[in-house]
Protein backbone atom coordinates (compact mmCIF):
# COMPACT_ATOMS: atom_id res chain seq x y z
CA MET A 1 0.00 0.00 0.00
CA ARG A 2 1.36 3.41 -0.96
CA ARG A 3 1.10 6.50 1.27
CA GLN A 4 0.91 10.03 -0.14
CA TYR A 5 0.53 13.32 1.67
CA ILE A 6 -2.11 15.60 0.21
CA ASP A 7 -1.09 19.19 0.90
CA SER A 8 -3.45 21.24 -1.28
CA LEU A 9 -6.73 21.20 -3.16
CA ASP A 10 -4.66 20.84 -6.35
CA HIS A 11 -3.14 17.48 -5.37
CA PRO A 12 -4.12 14.67 -7.81
CA LEU A 13 -5.73 12.63 -4.98
CA TYR A 14 -7.66 15.51 -3.42
CA LYS A 15 -10.85 14.81 -5.41
CA SER A 16 -10.80 11.11 -4.39
CA PHE A 17 -10.31 12.19 -0.78
CA ARG A 18 -13.13 14.74 -0.96
CA ASP A 19 -15.57 12.30 -2.59
CA LEU A 20 -15.02 9.72 0.17
CA TYR A 21 -15.02 12.42 2.86
CA GLU A 22 -18.42 13.70 1.75
CA ILE A 23 -20.07 10.27 1.80
CA GLY A 24 -18.25 9.11 4.94
CA PHE A 25 -19.16 11.93 7.32
CA PRO A 26 -22.30 13.95 8.04
CA ILE A 27 -22.17 17.56 6.87
CA PHE A 28 -21.73 18.94 10.41
CA GLU A 29 -18.53 16.85 10.76
CA GLN A 30 -17.03 18.09 7.49
CA ARG A 31 -14.63 20.95 6.91
CA THR A 32 -15.60 23.39 4.19
CA GLU A 33 -12.99 23.83 1.45
CA LEU A 34 -11.94 27.14 3.05
CA GLN A 35 -11.47 25.35 6.39
CA GLN A 36 -9.50 22.64 4.57
CA ILE A 37 -7.19 25.24 3.04
CA ARG A 38 -6.60 26.74 6.50
CA ALA A 39 -5.87 23.27 7.91
CA PHE A 40 -3.28 22.69 5.17
CA GLN A 41 -1.57 25.89 6.34
CA ASN A 42 -1.19 24.59 9.92
CA ASP A 43 2.08 22.74 10.52
CA LYS A 44 0.39 20.31 12.94
CA TYR A 45 -2.06 19.05 10.29
CA ARG A 46 -1.54 16.20 7.82
CA LEU A 47 -3.77 14.53 5.27
CA LEU A 48 -2.44 11.12 4.35
CA ALA A 49 -3.95 9.21 1.40
CA PHE A 50 -3.50 5.49 0.73
CA THR A 51 -3.53 3.75 -2.64
CA GLU A 52 -3.15 0.16 -3.75
CA GLY A 53 -1.89 0.17 -7.32
CA ASP A 54 -4.03 2.79 -9.04
CA VAL A 55 -6.92 2.41 -6.58
CA PHE A 56 -7.62 5.01 -3.89
CA VAL A 57 -8.07 3.06 -0.64
CA GLY A 58 -8.72 5.71 2.00
CA PHE A 59 -7.29 8.49 4.11
CA ILE A 60 -6.39 9.75 7.57
CA CYS A 61 -6.62 13.44 8.46
CA TYR A 62 -4.64 13.97 11.64
CA TRP A 63 -2.98 16.49 13.92
CA LEU A 64 0.35 15.97 15.67
CA PHE A 65 0.64 17.54 19.11
CA ASP A 66 3.53 17.25 21.57
CA THR A 67 2.20 14.22 23.44
CA TYR A 68 -0.37 12.69 21.09
CA GLY A 69 -1.69 12.34 17.57
CA TYR A 70 -5.35 13.16 16.95
CA ILE A 71 -7.09 11.41 14.05
CA GLU A 72 -9.70 13.94 13.01
CA HIS A 73 -11.10 11.88 10.12
CA PHE A 74 -10.42 8.36 8.89
CA ALA A 75 -12.18 6.44 6.14
CA VAL A 76 -11.70 3.51 3.79
CA THR A 77 -13.62 3.31 0.51
CA PRO A 78 -16.84 1.29 0.91
CA GLU A 79 -15.95 -1.06 -1.96
CA ILE A 80 -12.93 -2.49 -0.12
CA ARG A 81 -14.09 -2.46 3.50
CA GLY A 82 -13.71 -5.75 5.31
CA ARG A 83 -10.46 -6.67 3.53
CA GLY A 84 -8.09 -5.52 6.29
CA PHE A 85 -7.02 -2.21 4.76
CA GLY A 86 -8.41 -0.15 7.65
CA SER A 87 -6.64 -2.26 10.27
CA ARG A 88 -3.35 -2.07 8.34
CA ILE A 89 -3.63 1.71 7.94
CA LEU A 90 -4.40 2.27 11.63
CA GLY A 91 -1.77 -0.19 12.82
CA SER A 92 0.90 1.51 10.75
CA PHE A 93 -0.21 4.93 11.95
CA ILE A 94 -0.18 3.92 15.62
CA GLU A 95 3.28 2.40 15.26
CA SER A 96 4.62 5.57 13.63
CA THR A 97 3.29 7.86 16.37
CA THR A 98 5.41 8.29 19.49
CA GLY A 99 2.61 9.39 21.85
CA ILE A 100 -0.89 8.09 22.26
CA VAL A 101 -3.31 8.21 19.35
CA LEU A 102 -6.72 9.71 19.97
CA LEU A 103 -9.89 9.67 17.87
CA GLU A 104 -13.64 10.04 18.35
CA ILE A 105 -16.55 7.86 17.27
CA ASP A 106 -20.31 8.21 17.46
CA PRO A 107 -21.97 6.97 20.66
CA VAL A 108 -22.82 3.27 20.52
CA ILE A 109 -26.55 3.17 19.87
CA ASP A 110 -27.08 0.62 17.07
CA GLU A 111 -25.45 -2.25 15.16
CA VAL A 112 -23.39 0.07 12.95
CA SER A 113 -21.92 2.00 15.89
CA GLU A 114 -21.35 -1.28 17.79
CA ALA A 115 -19.44 -2.69 14.80
CA ARG A 116 -17.37 0.51 14.59
CA LEU A 117 -16.41 0.23 18.28
CA ARG A 118 -15.51 -3.47 17.82
CA PHE A 119 -13.28 -2.54 14.86
CA TYR A 120 -11.38 0.09 16.83
CA THR A 121 -11.11 -2.20 19.86
CA ARG A 122 -9.57 -4.90 17.64
CA CYS A 123 -7.12 -2.23 16.40
CA GLY A 124 -5.97 -1.60 19.99
CA PHE A 125 -8.11 1.37 21.01
CA TYR A 126 -9.50 1.90 24.51
CA ARG A 127 -12.79 3.60 25.29
CA ASN A 128 -12.45 6.60 27.61
CA SER A 129 -15.33 7.57 29.90
CA TYR A 130 -15.27 11.35 29.48
CA LEU A 131 -18.52 13.03 28.43
CA HIS A 132 -17.38 14.66 25.21
CA GLU A 133 -18.92 17.03 22.69
CA HIS A 134 -17.28 17.94 19.42
CA PRO A 135 -17.92 21.46 18.11
CA ALA A 136 -19.75 21.66 14.78
CA TYR A 137 -17.64 22.55 11.76
CA ARG A 138 -20.39 24.63 10.20
CA ASP A 139 -22.70 27.42 11.27
CA GLY A 140 -26.24 26.39 12.04
CA TYR A 141 -25.25 23.09 13.68
CA ARG A 142 -24.82 22.27 17.35
CA PRO A 143 -21.94 20.45 19.04
CA HIS A 144 -22.52 16.68 18.98
CA PRO A 145 -21.64 13.97 21.49
CA LEU A 146 -18.80 11.61 20.60
CA VAL A 147 -16.87 8.89 22.39
CA VAL A 148 -13.13 9.40 22.87
CA LEU A 149 -10.95 6.38 22.03
CA THR A 150 -7.20 6.17 22.53
CA ALA A 151 -4.58 3.70 21.35
CA LYS A 152 -1.75 2.51 23.60
CA ARG A 153 -3.65 3.38 26.81
CA ARG A 154 -6.53 5.33 28.30
CA ILE A 155 -5.91 9.01 28.98
CA MET A 156 -5.91 10.83 32.29
CA GLU A 157 -8.27 13.74 32.98
CA LYS A 158 -5.57 16.38 32.39
CA GLU A 159 -4.74 14.79 29.03
CA TYR A 160 -8.41 14.87 28.13
CA ARG A 161 -8.64 18.57 29.10
CA ASP A 162 -5.51 19.31 27.03
CA PHE A 163 -7.10 17.55 24.05
CA CYS A 164 -10.32 19.56 24.45
CA SER A 165 -8.30 22.77 24.55
CA ASP A 166 -6.30 21.78 21.44
CA LEU A 167 -9.51 20.76 19.68
CA ARG A 168 -11.11 24.16 20.25
CA THR A 169 -8.09 26.44 19.88
CA VAL A 170 -6.07 24.67 17.17
CA VAL A 171 -8.15 22.09 15.25
CA MET A 172 -11.41 24.02 15.05
CA SER A 173 -9.78 27.42 14.50
CA SER A 174 -7.92 26.17 11.43
């Protein structure tokens, strides 16, 4: 599997990323193109695309902070789900990150969200018990509850507070 960093809207894989991004996440969890441009300008932000041969497999949008990596968005194309690509991508990412890896998922309320939690648990993530709301990316939407998962270990309360601060002041302001 080949990894490529997308660093602008002009990158050849940006359209493949954007198409999957738009079907993979609800509108209130999506950056606008202007917000995406601002994220590209932040040195903590990375958008990593994965291909197998000529086929776009998926992506990870993430932020690197001093003590952790935050996966803001992660998706694998629907046509190839269930073939181990997602596990390989996450495993490689976790190994390459020196601190903990943090991400958020929807609350577990149905079979789809239960399956998503099982997938991340198999990939080595731990569920954290903090009541968490993610700010909306777009005007007209409210913050939404999410569950914080971390790889390598659970996080302490101070680490959770630091993440919330980084989320509001760095991630959401970019």
